[in-house]
Short mmCIF file of C-alpha atoms and ligand atoms in Angstrom, two decimals:
data_model
loop_
_atom_site.label_atom_id
_atom_site.label_comp_id
_atom_site.label_asym_id
_atom_site.label_seq_id
_atom_site.Cartn_x
_atom_site.Cartn_y
_atom_site.Cartn_z
CA UNK C 26 24.63 51.20 329.16
CA UNK C 27 26.58 51.66 332.19
CA UNK C 28 26.43 54.87 333.49
CA UNK C 29 29.54 56.26 335.65
CA UNK C 30 29.45 59.65 336.71
CA UNK C 31 31.89 62.43 338.52
CA UNK C 32 31.47 66.05 339.32
CA UNK C 33 33.62 68.82 337.65
CA UNK C 34 35.33 71.15 338.55
CA UNK C 35 36.38 74.20 337.04
CA UNK C 36 36.80 77.69 336.38
CA UNK C 37 33.59 79.57 336.35
CA UNK C 38 34.01 80.36 332.86
CA UNK C 39 33.91 77.40 331.83
CA UNK C 40 30.73 76.81 333.09
CA UNK C 41 29.54 79.66 331.60
CA UNK C 42 30.02 78.30 328.61
CA UNK C 43 28.52 74.77 329.64
CA UNK C 44 24.72 76.79 330.22
CA UNK C 45 26.24 78.32 326.96
CA UNK C 46 26.24 74.78 325.52
CA UNK C 47 23.13 73.63 327.06
CA UNK C 48 21.44 76.57 325.86
CA UNK C 49 21.98 75.67 322.53
CA UNK C 50 20.90 72.14 322.75
CA UNK C 51 17.86 73.50 324.41
CA UNK C 52 17.82 76.00 320.89
CA UNK C 53 18.18 73.06 318.90
CA UNK C 54 15.35 70.76 320.26
CA UNK C 55 13.18 73.83 320.09
CA UNK C 56 13.41 75.00 316.81
CA UNK C 57 13.04 71.15 315.39
CA UNK C 58 10.14 71.00 317.40
CA UNK C 59 8.61 73.90 315.79
CA UNK C 60 9.79 72.95 312.28
CA UNK C 61 7.84 69.31 313.04
CA UNK C 62 4.75 71.09 314.25
CA UNK C 63 4.34 73.45 311.60
CA UNK C 64 5.17 70.98 308.56
CA UNK C 65 2.87 68.27 307.86
CA UNK C 66 4.27 64.75 307.59
CA UNK C 67 8.04 65.86 308.59
CA UNK C 68 10.12 62.22 309.00
CA UNK C 69 13.67 62.16 310.92
CA UNK C 70 15.64 63.02 307.81
CA UNK C 71 13.72 66.48 307.66
CA UNK C 72 15.06 67.17 310.57
CA UNK C 73 18.02 65.88 310.16
CA UNK C 74 18.25 67.87 307.25
CA UNK C 75 16.77 71.17 309.05
CA UNK C 76 19.61 70.84 311.78
CA UNK C 77 21.97 71.35 309.14
CA UNK C 78 20.19 74.36 308.00
CA UNK C 79 20.78 75.80 311.43
CA UNK C 80 24.17 74.83 311.66
CA UNK C 81 24.63 77.05 308.60
CA UNK C 82 22.32 80.04 309.49
CA UNK C 83 23.45 80.47 313.18
CA UNK C 84 26.73 80.23 314.33
CA UNK C 85 26.27 79.81 317.81
CA UNK C 86 24.84 76.28 316.77
CA UNK C 87 27.95 75.46 314.31
CA UNK C 88 29.81 75.44 317.23
CA UNK C 89 28.82 73.34 319.47
CA UNK C 90 30.08 69.98 318.27
CA UNK C 91 27.95 67.98 315.18
CA UNK C 92 27.29 64.60 317.35
CA UNK C 93 25.69 67.58 320.49
CA UNK C 94 23.19 68.80 317.72
CA UNK C 95 23.08 65.65 316.48
CA UNK C 96 21.49 63.67 319.88
CA UNK C 97 19.09 67.34 320.65
CA UNK C 98 17.46 66.40 317.49
CA UNK C 99 17.67 62.68 318.15
CA UNK C 100 16.10 62.86 321.39
CA UNK C 101 13.55 65.44 319.93
CA UNK C 102 12.97 62.77 317.35
CA UNK C 103 12.56 60.23 320.24
CA UNK C 104 9.66 62.25 321.96
CA UNK C 105 7.80 62.81 318.85
CA UNK C 106 7.71 58.94 318.90
CA UNK C 107 6.82 58.20 322.04
CA UNK C 108 3.85 60.82 321.15
CA UNK C 109 3.08 59.12 317.62
CA UNK C 110 2.68 55.27 320.00
CA UNK C 111 0.44 57.47 322.78
CA UNK C 112 -1.64 58.08 319.55
CA UNK C 113 -1.88 55.25 318.03
CA UNK C 114 -3.03 53.33 321.43
CA UNK C 115 -5.03 55.62 322.46
CA UNK C 116 -3.57 56.70 325.82
CA UNK C 117 -5.34 60.06 326.50
CA UNK C 118 -3.97 63.11 327.69
CA UNK C 119 -4.65 66.75 328.65
CA UNK C 120 -7.31 68.29 327.16
CA UNK C 121 -6.65 71.17 325.19
CA UNK C 122 -9.12 73.72 326.20
CA UNK C 123 -10.19 73.35 322.25
CA UNK C 124 -14.04 71.92 321.97
CA UNK C 125 -15.03 68.82 319.64
CA UNK C 126 -17.59 68.66 317.06
CA UNK C 127 -19.62 67.32 319.93
CA UNK C 128 -19.27 69.84 321.91
CA UNK C 129 -16.79 67.26 324.43
CA UNK C 130 -13.51 69.38 325.47
CA UNK C 131 -10.94 67.81 323.02
CA UNK C 132 -8.43 65.51 324.24
CA UNK C 133 -4.64 65.26 322.84
CA UNK C 134 -3.02 62.27 322.94
CA UNK C 135 -0.43 61.56 326.54
CA UNK C 136 2.37 62.91 326.17
CA UNK C 137 3.16 65.46 323.57
CA UNK C 138 6.41 66.57 323.40
CA UNK C 139 6.88 69.89 324.66
CA UNK C 140 9.34 72.63 324.35
CA UNK C 141 11.48 72.73 327.00
CA UNK C 142 12.34 75.85 328.91
CA UNK C 143 14.66 74.74 331.49
CA UNK C 144 17.35 72.69 329.63
CA UNK C 145 19.41 70.98 331.59
CA UNK C 146 21.84 68.29 329.80
CA UNK C 147 24.31 68.38 327.05
CA UNK C 148 24.88 65.05 324.88
CA UNK C 149 27.96 64.02 322.68
CA UNK C 150 28.72 60.70 321.20
CA UNK C 151 32.10 59.93 319.77
CA UNK C 152 33.84 63.35 319.10
CA UNK C 153 34.22 66.61 321.02
CA UNK C 154 35.65 65.42 324.30
CA UNK C 155 38.59 63.93 325.08
CA UNK C 156 39.02 62.24 328.26
CA UNK C 157 42.85 61.66 330.07
CA UNK C 158 42.45 58.62 332.04
CA UNK C 159 45.70 58.99 333.32
CA UNK C 160 45.09 63.34 335.66
CA UNK C 161 41.62 62.26 335.73
CA UNK C 162 40.61 65.27 333.31
CA UNK C 163 38.43 66.00 330.42
CA UNK C 164 38.04 68.20 327.78
CA UNK C 165 35.53 69.44 325.03
CA UNK C 166 37.02 70.39 322.38
CA UNK C 167 34.27 72.12 320.71
CA UNK C 168 33.54 75.67 319.30
CA UNK C 169 32.74 76.28 322.74
CA UNK C 170 35.42 76.41 324.67
CA UNK C 171 34.68 74.77 327.40
CA UNK C 172 37.92 73.72 328.15
CA UNK C 173 39.79 71.31 330.35
CA UNK C 174 38.19 69.69 333.55
CA UNK C 175 38.82 67.30 336.78
CA UNK C 176 36.20 64.76 337.16
CA UNK C 177 35.78 64.70 341.06
CA UNK C 178 34.26 61.20 341.70
CA UNK C 179 36.53 58.28 343.40
CA UNK C 180 35.52 55.50 340.98
CA UNK C 181 39.13 54.77 338.88
CA UNK C 182 39.12 55.52 335.18
CA UNK C 183 40.31 51.72 334.29
CA UNK C 184 38.07 49.22 334.02
CA UNK C 185 36.99 50.05 330.75
CA UNK C 186 38.38 50.46 326.84
CA UNK C 187 37.91 54.37 325.10
CA UNK C 188 35.87 52.80 322.67
CA UNK C 189 33.24 51.49 325.47
CA UNK C 190 32.44 55.32 325.83
CA UNK C 191 29.05 55.32 323.61
CA UNK C 192 28.08 59.04 325.11
CA UNK C 193 29.67 61.69 327.03
CA UNK C 194 26.68 64.60 328.54
CA UNK C 195 26.99 66.83 331.02
CA UNK C 196 24.53 67.69 333.01
CA UNK C 197 23.52 70.47 335.44
CA UNK C 198 21.71 70.40 338.67
CA UNK C 199 21.20 72.40 341.24
CA UNK C 200 24.55 72.14 342.77
CA UNK C 201 26.94 71.98 340.29
CA UNK C 202 27.84 70.52 337.24
CA UNK C 203 28.43 66.65 336.87
CA UNK C 204 29.76 64.37 333.51
CA UNK C 205 28.05 61.78 332.90
CA UNK C 206 30.28 58.08 330.44
CA UNK C 207 28.35 56.03 329.14
CA UNK C 208 29.40 52.77 328.14
CA UNK C 209 28.68 49.62 326.35
CA UNK C 210 29.69 47.43 328.75
CA UNK C 211 27.64 44.15 330.57
CA UNK C 212 27.30 44.42 333.68
CA UNK C 213 27.75 40.90 333.96
CA UNK C 214 31.04 40.88 333.46
CA UNK C 215 32.94 43.22 335.61
CA UNK C 216 30.35 41.29 338.56
CA UNK C 217 31.49 38.35 340.54
CA UNK C 218 28.33 36.05 340.31
CA UNK C 219 26.79 35.21 343.61
CA UNK C 220 26.52 31.96 345.33
CA UNK C 221 23.17 30.19 344.71
CA UNK C 222 21.27 30.92 348.79
CA UNK C 223 18.30 28.28 346.97
CA UNK C 224 15.80 31.01 349.39
CA UNK C 225 13.65 33.19 347.50
CA UNK C 226 11.33 35.51 348.51
CA UNK C 227 8.25 38.42 347.55
CA UNK C 228 7.30 41.75 348.72
CA UNK C 229 4.25 43.94 348.96
CA UNK C 230 5.01 47.55 348.84
CA UNK C 231 2.61 48.81 351.23
CA UNK C 232 1.09 51.79 353.06
CA UNK C 233 2.50 51.00 356.04
CA UNK C 234 5.52 49.56 355.90
CA UNK C 235 8.26 50.10 353.27
CA UNK C 236 7.69 46.90 351.99
CA UNK C 237 6.53 43.61 353.76
CA UNK C 238 7.58 40.46 352.52
CA UNK C 239 7.26 36.77 352.84
CA UNK C 240 9.48 35.54 355.29
CA UNK C 241 7.27 38.27 357.68
CA UNK C 242 9.56 40.84 357.76
CA UNK C 243 8.74 44.58 357.88
CA UNK C 244 11.08 47.25 356.82
CA UNK C 245 10.35 50.68 357.93
CA UNK C 246 10.17 53.62 355.80
CA UNK C 247 12.58 55.83 357.38
CA UNK C 248 11.56 59.02 359.70
CA UNK C 249 13.40 61.22 356.97
CA UNK C 250 10.82 61.18 354.08
CA UNK C 251 8.59 62.80 356.47
CA UNK C 252 11.29 65.04 358.13
CA UNK C 253 12.64 66.32 354.60
CA UNK C 254 8.76 66.55 353.27
CA UNK C 255 8.03 69.04 355.27
CA UNK C 256 10.68 71.24 355.42
CA UNK C 257 10.55 71.21 351.18
CA UNK C 258 6.96 72.10 351.33
CA UNK C 259 8.38 74.82 353.46
CA UNK C 260 10.89 75.58 350.63
CA UNK C 261 8.48 75.39 348.03
CA UNK C 262 6.03 77.74 349.60
CA UNK C 263 8.51 81.10 350.58
CA UNK C 264 9.32 80.56 346.54
CA UNK C 265 6.47 81.02 345.45
CA UNK C 266 5.73 83.53 347.51
CA UNK C 267 8.90 85.61 346.36
CA UNK C 268 7.37 84.78 342.89
CA UNK C 269 6.00 88.16 340.74
CA UNK C 270 3.87 87.03 337.95
CA UNK C 271 4.40 90.14 336.35
CA UNK C 272 8.48 89.07 335.80
CA UNK C 273 10.13 86.64 333.37
CA UNK C 274 9.42 82.65 334.29
CA UNK C 275 12.47 81.15 334.36
CA UNK C 276 14.50 84.06 336.14
CA UNK C 277 17.88 83.99 336.36
CA UNK C 278 18.17 82.27 332.58
CA UNK C 279 16.19 84.75 330.75
CA UNK C 280 16.63 84.63 327.47
CA UNK C 281 13.60 82.95 325.71
CA UNK C 282 11.21 85.70 323.62
CA UNK C 283 8.29 84.57 325.33
CA UNK C 284 9.26 85.86 329.20
CA UNK C 285 9.11 89.75 329.24
CA UNK C 286 12.75 90.66 329.98
CA UNK C 287 12.35 91.77 333.04
CA UNK C 288 14.06 89.11 336.10
CA UNK C 289 12.75 87.51 338.96
CA UNK C 290 13.88 89.48 342.12
CA UNK C 291 17.23 88.01 343.27
CA UNK C 292 15.12 86.67 347.07
CA UNK C 293 12.85 84.96 343.94
CA UNK C 294 16.24 83.52 342.83
CA UNK C 295 17.76 82.95 345.97
CA UNK C 296 14.82 80.97 346.99
CA UNK C 297 14.31 78.45 344.15
CA UNK C 298 18.26 77.58 344.35
CA UNK C 299 17.90 76.60 347.99
CA UNK C 300 14.09 74.43 347.09
CA UNK C 301 16.19 72.89 344.01
CA UNK C 302 19.11 71.88 346.02
CA UNK C 303 16.53 70.70 349.28
CA UNK C 304 14.89 68.47 346.70
CA UNK C 305 17.58 66.73 344.97
CA UNK C 306 18.97 65.58 348.12
CA UNK C 307 16.06 64.27 348.97
CA UNK C 308 16.04 62.51 345.73
CA UNK C 309 19.40 61.11 346.37
CA UNK C 310 18.75 60.16 349.98
CA UNK C 311 15.54 58.01 348.60
CA UNK C 312 18.00 56.30 345.73
CA UNK C 313 20.53 55.29 348.30
CA UNK C 314 17.55 54.10 350.60
CA UNK C 315 16.00 52.58 348.14
CA UNK C 316 19.41 50.82 346.31
CA UNK C 317 20.81 49.52 350.15
CA UNK C 318 17.41 47.70 350.26
CA UNK C 319 17.25 46.30 346.86
CA UNK C 320 20.52 44.90 346.94
CA UNK C 321 20.13 43.01 350.15
CA UNK C 322 17.12 41.55 348.58
CA UNK C 323 19.34 40.60 345.68
CA UNK C 324 22.44 38.99 347.62
CA UNK C 325 20.16 36.77 349.99
CA UNK C 326 17.67 35.14 347.13
CA UNK C 327 17.78 33.64 343.93
CA UNK C 328 14.11 35.29 343.32
CA UNK C 329 12.62 38.45 344.02
CA UNK C 330 8.87 38.58 343.68
CA UNK C 331 6.79 41.64 343.72
CA UNK C 332 3.62 43.15 341.99
CA UNK C 333 3.68 44.62 339.07
CA UNK C 334 2.31 47.72 339.68
CA UNK C 335 1.65 50.79 337.73
CA UNK C 336 2.34 53.94 339.98
CA UNK C 337 0.86 55.99 337.12
CA UNK C 338 -2.53 55.21 338.13
CA UNK C 339 -2.05 54.33 342.32
CA UNK C 340 -1.32 58.43 342.26
CA UNK C 341 -4.48 59.36 340.47
CA UNK C 342 -5.91 58.17 344.69
CA UNK C 343 -5.18 61.11 346.54
CA UNK C 344 -4.64 59.97 349.58
CA UNK C 345 -2.46 57.72 348.46
CA UNK C 346 -0.19 59.74 346.16
CA UNK C 347 1.95 60.82 349.17
CA UNK C 348 2.45 57.89 351.48
CA UNK C 349 3.52 56.02 347.41
CA UNK C 350 5.60 58.76 347.16
CA UNK C 351 7.30 58.38 349.87
CA UNK C 352 8.31 55.41 349.68
CA UNK C 353 9.41 55.41 345.95
CA UNK C 354 8.47 52.11 345.05
CA UNK C 355 9.45 52.67 341.30
CA UNK C 356 12.77 53.22 342.59
CA UNK C 357 13.08 50.23 344.61
CA UNK C 358 12.12 47.69 341.25
CA UNK C 359 14.50 49.14 339.59
CA UNK C 360 17.01 49.06 341.84
CA UNK C 361 16.12 45.32 342.43
CA UNK C 362 15.74 44.50 338.06
CA UNK C 363 19.19 46.35 338.56
CA UNK C 364 20.83 44.58 340.48
CA UNK C 365 18.96 40.91 339.64
CA UNK C 366 20.59 41.86 335.90
CA UNK C 367 24.01 42.95 337.80
CA UNK C 368 24.53 40.18 340.13
CA UNK C 369 22.09 37.38 337.34
CA UNK C 370 19.12 36.83 340.56
CA UNK C 371 15.89 36.53 338.72
CA UNK C 372 12.89 38.89 338.97
CA UNK C 373 9.91 38.73 338.35
CA UNK C 374 7.09 40.90 338.69
CA UNK C 375 3.37 39.20 338.91
CA UNK C 376 0.13 40.62 338.12
CA UNK C 377 -1.21 42.54 340.92
CA UNK C 378 -4.84 41.31 341.01
CA UNK C 379 -6.01 40.55 343.75
CA UNK C 380 -2.48 39.33 345.80
CA UNK C 381 -4.53 41.41 348.78
CA UNK C 382 -7.76 39.80 349.01
CA UNK C 383 -7.03 36.12 348.24
CA UNK C 384 -6.26 33.78 351.38
CA UNK C 385 -2.70 32.51 350.61
CA UNK C 386 -4.00 28.96 351.86
CA UNK C 387 -7.10 28.45 350.03
CA UNK C 388 -7.92 30.44 347.58
CA UNK C 389 -10.54 32.33 348.98
CA UNK C 390 -11.38 35.89 347.66
CA UNK C 391 -11.94 37.57 351.36
CA UNK C 392 -12.09 41.23 350.26
CA UNK C 393 -10.52 44.12 352.38
CA UNK C 394 -10.74 48.32 352.55
CA UNK C 395 -7.54 49.58 353.32
CA UNK C 396 -8.08 50.52 356.95
CA UNK C 397 -8.47 46.73 357.15
CA UNK C 398 -5.02 45.52 358.84
CA UNK C 399 -5.22 41.81 358.85
CA UNK C 400 -6.02 39.88 357.19
CA UNK C 401 -8.53 36.89 358.87
CA UNK C 402 -10.39 33.15 356.21
CA UNK C 403 -12.19 30.96 357.58
CA UNK C 404 -10.10 28.17 356.90
CA UNK C 405 -8.45 27.92 359.63
CA UNK C 406 -5.19 29.91 358.95
CA UNK C 407 -4.58 32.29 361.76
CA UNK C 408 -4.97 36.11 361.58
CA UNK C 409 -1.96 37.11 359.86
CA UNK C 410 -0.77 40.99 359.00
CA UNK C 411 -2.43 42.56 355.38
CA UNK C 412 1.20 42.92 353.68
CA UNK C 413 2.33 39.59 354.70
CA UNK C 414 -0.02 38.12 353.24
CA UNK C 415 -0.21 39.92 350.22
CA UNK C 416 3.64 39.31 350.13
CA UNK C 417 2.64 34.95 349.97
CA UNK C 418 0.03 34.88 347.31
CA UNK C 419 2.32 37.19 345.10
CA UNK C 420 5.93 34.74 345.73
CA UNK C 421 2.76 31.70 345.60
CA UNK C 422 1.77 33.63 341.18
CA UNK C 423 5.72 33.32 340.72
CA UNK C 424 6.34 29.88 341.48
CA UNK C 425 3.19 28.89 340.27
CA UNK C 426 3.07 25.44 339.33
CA UNK C 427 6.42 24.65 341.64
CA UNK C 428 4.64 25.07 344.88
CA UNK C 429 3.36 21.88 345.38
CA UNK C 430 0.94 20.61 347.28
CA UNK C 431 2.00 23.11 349.93
CA UNK C 432 -1.75 24.45 351.73
CA UNK C 433 -1.83 20.47 352.23
CA UNK C 434 1.59 20.25 354.75
CA UNK C 435 0.16 23.78 356.83
CA UNK C 436 1.14 23.17 360.00
CA UNK C 437 -0.99 26.24 361.15
CA UNK C 438 2.12 26.21 364.18
CA UNK C 439 4.78 26.99 362.03
CA UNK C 440 3.25 29.28 360.06
CA UNK C 441 5.96 31.50 360.69
CA UNK C 442 8.61 29.33 358.90
CA UNK C 443 6.17 28.63 356.57
CA UNK C 444 7.38 30.55 353.83
CA UNK C 445 10.99 30.23 354.58
CA UNK C 446 10.91 26.46 354.61
CA UNK C 447 8.96 25.95 351.06
CA UNK C 448 11.08 28.58 349.51
CA UNK C 449 14.13 27.08 350.81
CA UNK C 450 13.00 23.49 349.64
CA UNK C 451 13.15 22.01 345.94
CA UNK C 452 10.80 23.96 344.75
CA UNK C 453 11.49 27.09 343.75
CA UNK C 454 14.67 24.96 342.30
CA UNK C 455 12.65 23.64 339.47
CA UNK C 456 12.20 27.37 338.19
CA UNK C 457 15.03 28.35 338.90
CA UNK C 458 16.47 25.55 336.79
CA UNK C 459 14.69 26.37 333.39
ZN1 LIG P 21 -7.90 30.77 353.65
#
């Protein structure tokens, strides 16, 4: 799936119509969920039938394009399925507040589907819209009267066929409305393939750096991360101060039966918007940074290896959490894998066990605390930076069996060129051609 995104330009009334469509999506989702909760053994088909009934009962549901209704329902079902899977695999989630027969707090499986309070998108399938490629405009034709909107964005609309559009999604963000065209398109078909570089690299994402690679290079975290985080916290506090507990939760968009009818103050709404905008800006900055670094890694190497980290487990350690989120590991990985696929490069995630403790030369396990920044081993290799040593281990794991007798060739004086010499030779070629 390939996603093209454009900002939408239109009249205020059109955006209100989009809001209304999004509200309907939320209504359908929550109704489906309620139906599933209230009736035992409800399957996917029953939920579909329920949506048909909803369309008969409520005219505003009928106004929404039928594929958009379907999509809302499908997404709810996906959430339910995910929960069922977690049940099957015994992944425990939050405590429910109940006490079980043995006197322990009962835990539900992770990911019990939630009622959504702030849906932000509506998704159409093959009907309900019309694209005008010449004028770069899109028209929504269902009963919600959204009408014709202009697409703002530099990407042109001509390198795909109309049938390749699988879905169209309108997304509401803090700074406007966007449309995403989801195309059935193999990115490899439209991407010029790169020449082999005969180079491999492994990266170790750490706390001190954004990452350290097996060529001995390190990339620092951009400074603006910290700065914008401070600003973000400040805006968040300001927002919280203006929140009135006695009033409805939803601020401007009060329409739920659960919240009291009184709205939050305008100042709260303003503060919330400001916070949301900043948040969006920061997340875009992170995305851009990760994207740029990932692209560079992929373009200059045939193989990129990294640790298969479960960020979820790591974030549990509170002290680390900030830096880990900051360095946006999962973003980097996502983009490495994306560009890897796009340009036909190999990306390998290796199990993360002992990559920081093992000696990259003799394999001996050298335990280190988090504050130890260097790797020292009595086998005679020079003192290495901890993250550099880890990246060598990762590369070793990724190219296992094709590494040759590299530790025997070890020339201590030339350690700095070590990795590049080795991986540049035919040791990693064997792996690649498999
Ligand atoms: Zn050693």
